[in-house]
């Protein structure tokens, strides 16, 4: 997942560096994809935290 995030971030940076604006379709698409990856990681962290708390409470 981290690899996907880094590749997408690089593509987004390249698009901006090449002169595309923040309202360009490609930039918006890359930004949205990056957001989805970041949300997915946050969800996984929350699930892991919840599982740890549940496990700790069972002990």
PDB file of N, CA and C in Angstrom:
ATOM      1  N   UNK A   1       0.826  -1.188   0.000  1.00  0.00           N
ATOM      2  CA  UNK A   1       0.000   0.000   0.000  1.00  0.00           C
ATOM      3  C   UNK A   1       0.874   1.257   0.000  1.00  0.00           C
ATOM      4  N   UNK A   2       1.919   1.231   0.799  1.00  0.00           N
ATOM      5  CA  UNK A   2       2.792   2.406   0.847  1.00  0.00           C
ATOM      6  C   UNK A   2       3.444   2.671  -0.506  1.00  0.00           C
ATOM      7  N   UNK A   3       3.723   1.614  -1.229  1.00  0.00           N
ATOM      8  CA  UNK A   3       4.302   1.754  -2.565  1.00  0.00           C
ATOM      9  C   UNK A   3       3.305   2.436  -3.501  1.00  0.00           C
ATOM     10  N   UNK A   4       2.040   2.040  -3.430  1.00  0.00           N
ATOM     11  CA  UNK A   4       0.998   2.664  -4.246  1.00  0.00           C
ATOM     12  C   UNK A   4       0.874   4.144  -3.924  1.00  0.00           C
ATOM     13  N   UNK A   5       0.933   4.460  -2.644  1.00  0.00           N
ATOM     14  CA  UNK A   5       0.828   5.856  -2.214  1.00  0.00           C
ATOM     15  C   UNK A   5       1.994   6.663  -2.785  1.00  0.00           C
ATOM     16  N   UNK A   6       3.194   6.123  -2.668  1.00  0.00           N
ATOM     17  CA  UNK A   6       4.370   6.857  -3.143  1.00  0.00           C
ATOM     18  C   UNK A   6       4.329   7.036  -4.654  1.00  0.00           C
ATOM     19  N   UNK A   7       3.954   6.012  -5.397  1.00  0.00           N
ATOM     20  CA  UNK A   7       3.873   6.126  -6.859  1.00  0.00           C
ATOM     21  C   UNK A   7       2.832   7.153  -7.276  1.00  0.00           C
ATOM     22  N   UNK A   8       1.686   7.141  -6.616  1.00  0.00           N
ATOM     23  CA  UNK A   8       0.626   8.090  -6.942  1.00  0.00           C
ATOM     24  C   UNK A   8       1.052   9.509  -6.578  1.00  0.00           C
ATOM     25  N   UNK A   9       1.715   9.651  -5.440  1.00  0.00           N
ATOM     26  CA  UNK A   9       2.210  10.962  -5.023  1.00  0.00           C
ATOM     27  C   UNK A   9       3.215  11.505  -6.037  1.00  0.00           C
ATOM     28  N   UNK A  10       4.095  10.644  -6.535  1.00  0.00           N
ATOM     29  CA  UNK A  10       5.077  11.055  -7.537  1.00  0.00           C
ATOM     30  C   UNK A  10       4.401  11.479  -8.835  1.00  0.00           C
ATOM     31  N   UNK A  11       3.393  10.721  -9.264  1.00  0.00           N
ATOM     32  CA  UNK A  11       2.657  11.075 -10.477  1.00  0.00           C
ATOM     33  C   UNK A  11       1.959  12.422 -10.313  1.00  0.00           C
ATOM     34  N   UNK A  12       1.399  12.649  -9.138  1.00  0.00           N
ATOM     35  CA  UNK A  12       0.726  13.916  -8.861  1.00  0.00           C
ATOM     36  C   UNK A  12       1.742  15.060  -8.896  1.00  0.00           C
ATOM     37  N   UNK A  13       2.886  14.857  -8.289  1.00  0.00           N
ATOM     38  CA  UNK A  13       3.945  15.880  -8.281  1.00  0.00           C
ATOM     39  C   UNK A  13       4.407  16.186  -9.702  1.00  0.00           C
ATOM     40  N   UNK A  14       4.587  15.135 -10.518  1.00  0.00           N
ATOM     41  CA  UNK A  14       5.017  15.305 -11.900  1.00  0.00           C
ATOM     42  C   UNK A  14       3.980  16.084 -12.704  1.00  0.00           C
ATOM     43  N   UNK A  15       2.716  15.773 -12.466  1.00  0.00           N
ATOM     44  CA  UNK A  15       1.648  16.477 -13.185  1.00  0.00           C
ATOM     45  C   UNK A  15       1.677  17.965 -12.861  1.00  0.00           C
ATOM     46  N   UNK A  16       1.833  18.301 -11.600  1.00  0.00           N
ATOM     47  CA  UNK A  16       1.893  19.707 -11.189  1.00  0.00           C
ATOM     48  C   UNK A  16       3.151  20.368 -11.734  1.00  0.00           C
ATOM     49  N   UNK A  17       4.275  19.672 -11.642  1.00  0.00           N
ATOM     50  CA  UNK A  17       5.541  20.215 -12.139  1.00  0.00           C
ATOM     51  C   UNK A  17       5.522  20.436 -13.652  1.00  0.00           C
ATOM     52  N   UNK A  18       4.708  19.646 -14.359  1.00  0.00           N
ATOM     53  CA  UNK A  18       4.637  19.790 -15.818  1.00  0.00           C
ATOM     54  C   UNK A  18       3.692  20.917 -16.239  1.00  0.00           C
ATOM     55  N   UNK A  19       3.092  21.584 -15.262  1.00  0.00           N
ATOM     56  CA  UNK A  19       2.272  22.747 -15.577  1.00  0.00           C
ATOM     57  C   UNK A  19       0.774  22.532 -15.449  1.00  0.00           C
ATOM     58  N   UNK A  20       0.366  21.340 -15.096  1.00  0.00           N
ATOM     59  CA  UNK A  20      -1.067  21.103 -14.921  1.00  0.00           C
ATOM     60  C   UNK A  20      -1.540  21.821 -13.659  1.00  0.00           C
ATOM     61  N   UNK A  21      -2.784  22.242 -13.696  1.00  0.00           N
ATOM     62  CA  UNK A  21      -3.339  22.957 -12.552  1.00  0.00           C
ATOM     63  C   UNK A  21      -4.065  21.985 -11.628  1.00  0.00           C
ATOM     64  N   UNK A  22      -4.414  22.496 -10.447  1.00  0.00           N
ATOM     65  CA  UNK A  22      -5.118  21.663  -9.474  1.00  0.00           C
ATOM     66  C   UNK A  22      -6.525  21.294  -9.935  1.00  0.00           C
ATOM     67  N   UNK A  23      -7.028  21.996 -10.946  1.00  0.00           N
ATOM     68  CA  UNK A  23      -8.368  21.695 -11.463  1.00  0.00           C
ATOM     69  C   UNK A  23      -8.327  20.818 -12.712  1.00  0.00           C
ATOM     70  N   UNK A  24      -7.145  20.434 -13.154  1.00  0.00           N
ATOM     71  CA  UNK A  24      -6.996  19.552 -14.309  1.00  0.00           C
ATOM     72  C   UNK A  24      -7.531  18.169 -13.958  1.00  0.00           C
ATOM     73  N   UNK A  25      -8.193  17.544 -14.895  1.00  0.00           N
ATOM     74  CA  UNK A  25      -8.811  16.236 -14.671  1.00  0.00           C
ATOM     75  C   UNK A  25      -7.836  15.181 -14.173  1.00  0.00           C
ATOM     76  N   UNK A  26      -6.631  15.144 -14.761  1.00  0.00           N
ATOM     77  CA  UNK A  26      -5.624  14.166 -14.342  1.00  0.00           C
ATOM     78  C   UNK A  26      -5.190  14.409 -12.900  1.00  0.00           C
ATOM     79  N   UNK A  27      -5.021  15.671 -12.550  1.00  0.00           N
ATOM     80  CA  UNK A  27      -4.589  16.020 -11.196  1.00  0.00           C
ATOM     81  C   UNK A  27      -5.679  15.658 -10.191  1.00  0.00           C
ATOM     82  N   UNK A  28      -6.904  15.952 -10.533  1.00  0.00           N
ATOM     83  CA  UNK A  28      -8.026  15.615  -9.648  1.00  0.00           C
ATOM     84  C   UNK A  28      -8.111  14.110  -9.449  1.00  0.00           C
ATOM     85  N   UNK A  29      -7.985  13.364 -10.539  1.00  0.00           N
ATOM     86  CA  UNK A  29      -8.059  11.902 -10.458  1.00  0.00           C
ATOM     87  C   UNK A  29      -6.947  11.337  -9.573  1.00  0.00           C
ATOM     88  N   UNK A  30      -5.721  11.817  -9.759  1.00  0.00           N
ATOM     89  CA  UNK A  30      -4.601  11.347  -8.947  1.00  0.00           C
ATOM     90  C   UNK A  30      -4.793  11.725  -7.480  1.00  0.00           C
ATOM     91  N   UNK A  31      -5.271  12.928  -7.242  1.00  0.00           N
ATOM     92  CA  UNK A  31      -5.512  13.390  -5.879  1.00  0.00           C
ATOM     93  C   UNK A  31      -6.574  12.532  -5.188  1.00  0.00           C
ATOM     94  N   UNK A  32      -7.623  12.217  -5.910  1.00  0.00           N
ATOM     95  CA  UNK A  32      -8.684  11.380  -5.349  1.00  0.00           C
ATOM     96  C   UNK A  32      -8.180   9.968  -5.062  1.00  0.00           C
ATOM     97  N   UNK A  33      -7.347   9.440  -5.951  1.00  0.00           N
ATOM     98  CA  UNK A  33      -6.784   8.103  -5.739  1.00  0.00           C
ATOM     99  C   UNK A  33      -5.898   8.097  -4.501  1.00  0.00           C
ATOM    100  N   UNK A  34      -5.083   9.140  -4.373  1.00  0.00           N
ATOM    101  CA  UNK A  34      -4.212   9.259  -3.206  1.00  0.00           C
ATOM    102  C   UNK A  34      -5.040   9.344  -1.928  1.00  0.00           C
ATOM    103  N   UNK A  35      -6.121  10.110  -1.979  1.00  0.00           N
ATOM    104  CA  UNK A  35      -7.020  10.205  -0.822  1.00  0.00           C
ATOM    105  C   UNK A  35      -7.586   8.845  -0.442  1.00  0.00           C
ATOM    106  N   UNK A  36      -7.993   8.071  -1.436  1.00  0.00           N
ATOM    107  CA  UNK A  36      -8.549   6.738  -1.170  1.00  0.00           C
ATOM    108  C   UNK A  36      -7.525   5.834  -0.487  1.00  0.00           C
ATOM    109  N   UNK A  37      -6.290   5.873  -0.959  1.00  0.00           N
ATOM    110  CA  UNK A  37      -5.241   5.061  -0.350  1.00  0.00           C
ATOM    111  C   UNK A  37      -5.001   5.478   1.100  1.00  0.00           C
ATOM    112  N   UNK A  38      -4.967   6.785   1.335  1.00  0.00           N
ATOM    113  CA  UNK A  38      -4.717   7.284   2.686  1.00  0.00           C
ATOM    114  C   UNK A  38      -5.857   6.927   3.630  1.00  0.00           C
ATOM    115  N   UNK A  39      -7.085   7.020   3.146  1.00  0.00           N
ATOM    116  CA  UNK A  39      -8.239   6.634   3.966  1.00  0.00           C
ATOM    117  C   UNK A  39      -8.171   5.146   4.288  1.00  0.00           C
ATOM    118  N   UNK A  40      -7.784   4.343   3.314  1.00  0.00           N
ATOM    119  CA  UNK A  40      -7.671   2.897   3.532  1.00  0.00           C
ATOM    120  C   UNK A  40      -6.643   2.584   4.623  1.00  0.00           C
ATOM    121  N   UNK A  41      -5.526   3.271   4.591  1.00  0.00           N
ATOM    122  CA  UNK A  41      -4.506   3.051   5.620  1.00  0.00           C
ATOM    123  C   UNK A  41      -5.031   3.482   6.983  1.00  0.00           C
ATOM    124  N   UNK A  42      -5.730   4.603   7.046  1.00  0.00           N
ATOM    125  CA  UNK A  42      -6.283   5.065   8.318  1.00  0.00           C
ATOM    126  C   UNK A  42      -7.292   4.062   8.877  1.00  0.00           C
ATOM    127  N   UNK A  43      -8.127   3.512   8.014  1.00  0.00           N
ATOM    128  CA  UNK A  43      -9.095   2.500   8.449  1.00  0.00           C
ATOM    129  C   UNK A  43      -8.380   1.275   9.016  1.00  0.00           C
ATOM    130  N   UNK A  44      -7.328   0.830   8.328  1.00  0.00           N
ATOM    131  CA  UNK A  44      -6.578  -0.336   8.790  1.00  0.00           C
ATOM    132  C   UNK A  44      -5.947  -0.074  10.150  1.00  0.00           C
ATOM    133  N   UNK A  45      -5.432   1.151  10.335  1.00  0.00           N
ATOM    134  CA  UNK A  45      -4.831   1.495  11.626  1.00  0.00           C
ATOM    135  C   UNK A  45      -5.887   1.504  12.726  1.00  0.00           C
ATOM    136  N   UNK A  46      -7.074   2.025  12.426  1.00  0.00           N
ATOM    137  CA  UNK A  46      -8.143   2.055  13.415  1.00  0.00           C
ATOM    138  C   UNK A  46      -8.608   0.652  13.766  1.00  0.00           C
ATOM    139  N   UNK A  47      -8.711  -0.203  12.768  1.00  0.00           N
ATOM    140  CA  UNK A  47      -9.122  -1.594  13.012  1.00  0.00           C
ATOM    141  C   UNK A  47      -8.075  -2.290  13.871  1.00  0.00           C
ATOM    142  N   UNK A  48      -6.810  -2.087  13.532  1.00  0.00           N
ATOM    143  CA  UNK A  48      -5.732  -2.713  14.304  1.00  0.00           C
ATOM    144  C   UNK A  48      -5.763  -2.210  15.749  1.00  0.00           C
ATOM    145  N   UNK A  49      -5.967  -0.917  15.933  1.00  0.00           N
ATOM    146  CA  UNK A  49      -6.028  -0.355  17.277  1.00  0.00           C
ATOM    147  C   UNK A  49      -7.202  -0.950  18.053  1.00  0.00           C
ATOM    148  N   UNK A  50      -8.345  -1.042  17.417  1.00  0.00           N
ATOM    149  CA  UNK A  50      -9.533  -1.596  18.069  1.00  0.00           C
ATOM    150  C   UNK A  50      -9.305  -3.053  18.456  1.00  0.00           C
ATOM    151  N   UNK A  51      -8.687  -3.806  17.566  1.00  0.00           N
ATOM    152  CA  UNK A  51      -8.417  -5.218  17.861  1.00  0.00           C
ATOM    153  C   UNK A  51      -7.456  -5.351  19.044  1.00  0.00           C
ATOM    154  N   UNK A  52      -6.468  -4.483  19.101  1.00  0.00           N
ATOM    155  CA  UNK A  52      -5.520  -4.500  20.211  1.00  0.00           C
ATOM    156  C   UNK A  52      -6.222  -4.171  21.514  1.00  0.00           C
ATOM    157  N   UNK A  53      -7.099  -3.170  21.485  1.00  0.00           N
ATOM    158  CA  UNK A  53      -7.833  -2.782  22.700  1.00  0.00           C
ATOM    159  C   UNK A  53      -8.751  -3.917  23.158  1.00  0.00           C
ATOM    160  N   UNK A  54      -9.408  -4.557  22.222  1.00  0.00           N
ATOM    161  CA  UNK A  54     -10.281  -5.684  22.553  1.00  0.00           C
ATOM    162  C   UNK A  54      -9.459  -6.805  23.171  1.00  0.00           C
ATOM    163  N   UNK A  55      -8.323  -7.107  22.559  1.00  0.00           N
ATOM    164  CA  UNK A  55      -7.454  -8.164  23.053  1.00  0.00           C
ATOM    165  C   UNK A  55      -6.954  -7.839  24.467  1.00  0.00           C
ATOM    166  N   UNK A  56      -6.571  -6.597  24.673  1.00  0.00           N
ATOM    167  CA  UNK A  56      -6.082  -6.176  25.992  1.00  0.00           C
ATOM    168  C   UNK A  56      -7.174  -6.284  27.061  1.00  0.00           C
ATOM    169  N   UNK A  57      -8.396  -6.009  26.673  1.00  0.00           N
ATOM    170  CA  UNK A  57      -9.520  -6.076  27.623  1.00  0.00           C
ATOM    171  C   UNK A  57      -9.900  -7.507  27.978  1.00  0.00           C
ATOM    172  N   UNK A  58      -9.541  -8.447  27.131  1.00  0.00           N
ATOM    173  CA  UNK A  58      -9.857  -9.852  27.397  1.00  0.00           C
ATOM    174  C   UNK A  58      -8.883 -10.478  28.388  1.00  0.00           C
ATOM    175  N   UNK A  59      -7.751  -9.867  28.506  1.00  0.00           N
ATOM    176  CA  UNK A  59      -6.699 -10.434  29.384  1.00  0.00           C
ATOM    177  C   UNK A  59      -6.955 -10.129  30.823  1.00  0.00           C
TER     178      UNK A  59
END
